[in-house]
């Protein structure tokens, strides 16, 4: 009997999901956060309603792309929740692909095991808010354990793997000052990106009427977070 790896989406090629690389992307269902700005609400709230894609079919579609596609991004939802993640990554590695893992950083113990086994070649970790319980809970949508987020960002930044931290800037929930506090809690040498909140697809309907950040607002947030703006 084949395992259901919880693969709910598959993009054969993307230039956006692994900076500097052409990558395929797998989306796994389920998440332990409820970020109000999340744009994958269906994957988070009702993954059982999204049909799974068999790993065999994914590998079949990936085979002709070897040599074109540099690697596979495993995203979510939150991939570290899947008990089958090590086997999934192992199968992708055996098929000749490098892996970039996207994570919300809530399960450092899983990250540590994956890194130790050489199953991950790059990491992108969402940091939702300054590492303060109140702020984090507001942006994650659930009571958040910031000590776990801290442990993950230490693991990621000390892993020796190419990595990047990123934050979705949601006006009204974050401001330039909190972006500065957030950035100062990350290792200065770690790359950091700010992405703009998009109200068109959000988990919390209350956010759907909120305006996306203006270019000036976003630039102020990036500047406060020390992101170079050309
Ligand atoms: S944005 Fe938040 S709720 Fe959505 S998948 Fe990522 S961590 Fe989960």
Short mmCIF file of N, CA, C and O and ligand atoms in Angstrom, two decimals, residues 30-35 37-40 44 76-78 104 126 128 139-140 203, ligand 1:
data_model
loop_
_atom_site.label_atom_id
_atom_site.label_comp_id
_atom_site.label_asym_id
_atom_site.label_seq_id
_atom_site.Cartn_x
_atom_site.Cartn_y
_atom_site.Cartn_z
N UNK A 30 -2.19 21.05 5.84
CA UNK A 30 -2.22 21.11 7.30
C UNK A 30 -1.24 22.11 7.86
O UNK A 30 -0.13 22.27 7.33
N UNK A 31 -1.67 22.81 8.90
CA UNK A 31 -0.78 23.77 9.56
C UNK A 31 -1.22 23.93 11.00
O UNK A 31 -2.42 23.82 11.30
N UNK A 32 -0.27 24.18 11.89
CA UNK A 32 -0.59 24.42 13.29
C UNK A 32 -0.77 25.90 13.60
O UNK A 32 -1.07 26.26 14.73
N UNK A 33 -0.56 26.76 12.61
CA UNK A 33 -0.80 28.19 12.78
C UNK A 33 -2.08 28.57 12.03
O UNK A 33 -2.56 27.83 11.17
N UNK A 34 -2.57 29.74 12.35
CA UNK A 34 -3.75 30.29 11.66
C UNK A 34 -3.47 31.76 11.34
O UNK A 34 -4.27 32.63 11.72
N UNK A 35 -2.38 32.01 10.69
CA UNK A 35 -2.01 33.40 10.39
C UNK A 35 -3.17 34.07 9.65
O UNK A 35 -3.61 33.55 8.61
N UNK A 37 -3.36 36.40 7.69
CA UNK A 37 -3.03 36.83 6.33
C UNK A 37 -2.70 35.67 5.41
O UNK A 37 -2.36 35.87 4.24
N UNK A 38 -2.79 34.43 5.91
CA UNK A 38 -2.38 33.26 5.13
C UNK A 38 -3.14 33.20 3.80
O UNK A 38 -4.36 33.38 3.76
N UNK A 39 -2.43 32.92 2.72
CA UNK A 39 -3.11 32.84 1.42
C UNK A 39 -3.35 31.39 0.99
O UNK A 39 -3.75 31.14 -0.14
N UNK A 40 -3.09 30.45 1.90
CA UNK A 40 -3.35 29.04 1.59
C UNK A 40 -4.43 28.49 2.52
O UNK A 40 -4.30 27.40 3.07
N UNK A 44 -4.73 24.93 4.86
CA UNK A 44 -4.57 25.03 6.31
C UNK A 44 -5.82 24.52 7.03
O UNK A 44 -5.74 23.75 7.98
N UNK A 76 4.05 24.54 2.32
CA UNK A 76 2.82 24.12 2.97
C UNK A 76 1.69 25.08 2.73
O UNK A 76 1.73 25.82 1.75
N UNK A 77 0.81 25.07 3.80
CA UNK A 77 0.85 24.41 5.10
C UNK A 77 2.20 24.45 5.81
O UNK A 77 3.05 25.26 5.51
N UNK A 78 2.33 23.53 6.75
CA UNK A 78 3.59 23.43 7.49
C UNK A 78 4.14 22.01 7.32
O UNK A 78 3.65 21.07 7.96
N UNK A 104 7.44 27.29 9.22
CA UNK A 104 7.09 28.38 10.15
C UNK A 104 7.94 28.31 11.43
O UNK A 104 7.75 29.11 12.33
N UNK A 126 9.58 31.49 7.84
CA UNK A 126 8.74 32.65 8.11
C UNK A 126 8.90 33.05 9.57
O UNK A 126 8.78 32.21 10.46
N UNK A 128 7.00 35.53 11.93
CA UNK A 128 5.73 36.24 11.79
C UNK A 128 5.74 37.63 12.40
O UNK A 128 5.00 38.51 11.96
N UNK A 139 -0.06 37.48 15.15
CA UNK A 139 0.26 37.23 13.73
C UNK A 139 0.16 35.77 13.35
O UNK A 139 -0.10 35.44 12.20
N UNK A 140 0.37 34.87 14.32
CA UNK A 140 0.28 33.43 14.02
C UNK A 140 -1.16 32.94 14.15
O UNK A 140 -1.49 31.85 13.68
N UNK A 203 -6.90 34.20 5.11
CA UNK A 203 -7.60 33.24 5.95
C UNK A 203 -8.66 33.93 6.80
O UNK A 203 -9.76 33.42 6.98
S1 LIG B 1 0.98 31.51 6.55
FE1 LIG B 1 0.66 30.75 8.64
S2 LIG B 1 -1.27 29.57 8.56
FE2 LIG B 1 -0.55 29.84 6.44
S3 LIG B 1 0.65 28.03 6.01
FE3 LIG B 1 2.11 29.57 6.72
S4 LIG B 1 2.28 29.26 8.93
FE4 LIG B 1 0.45 28.15 8.23
#
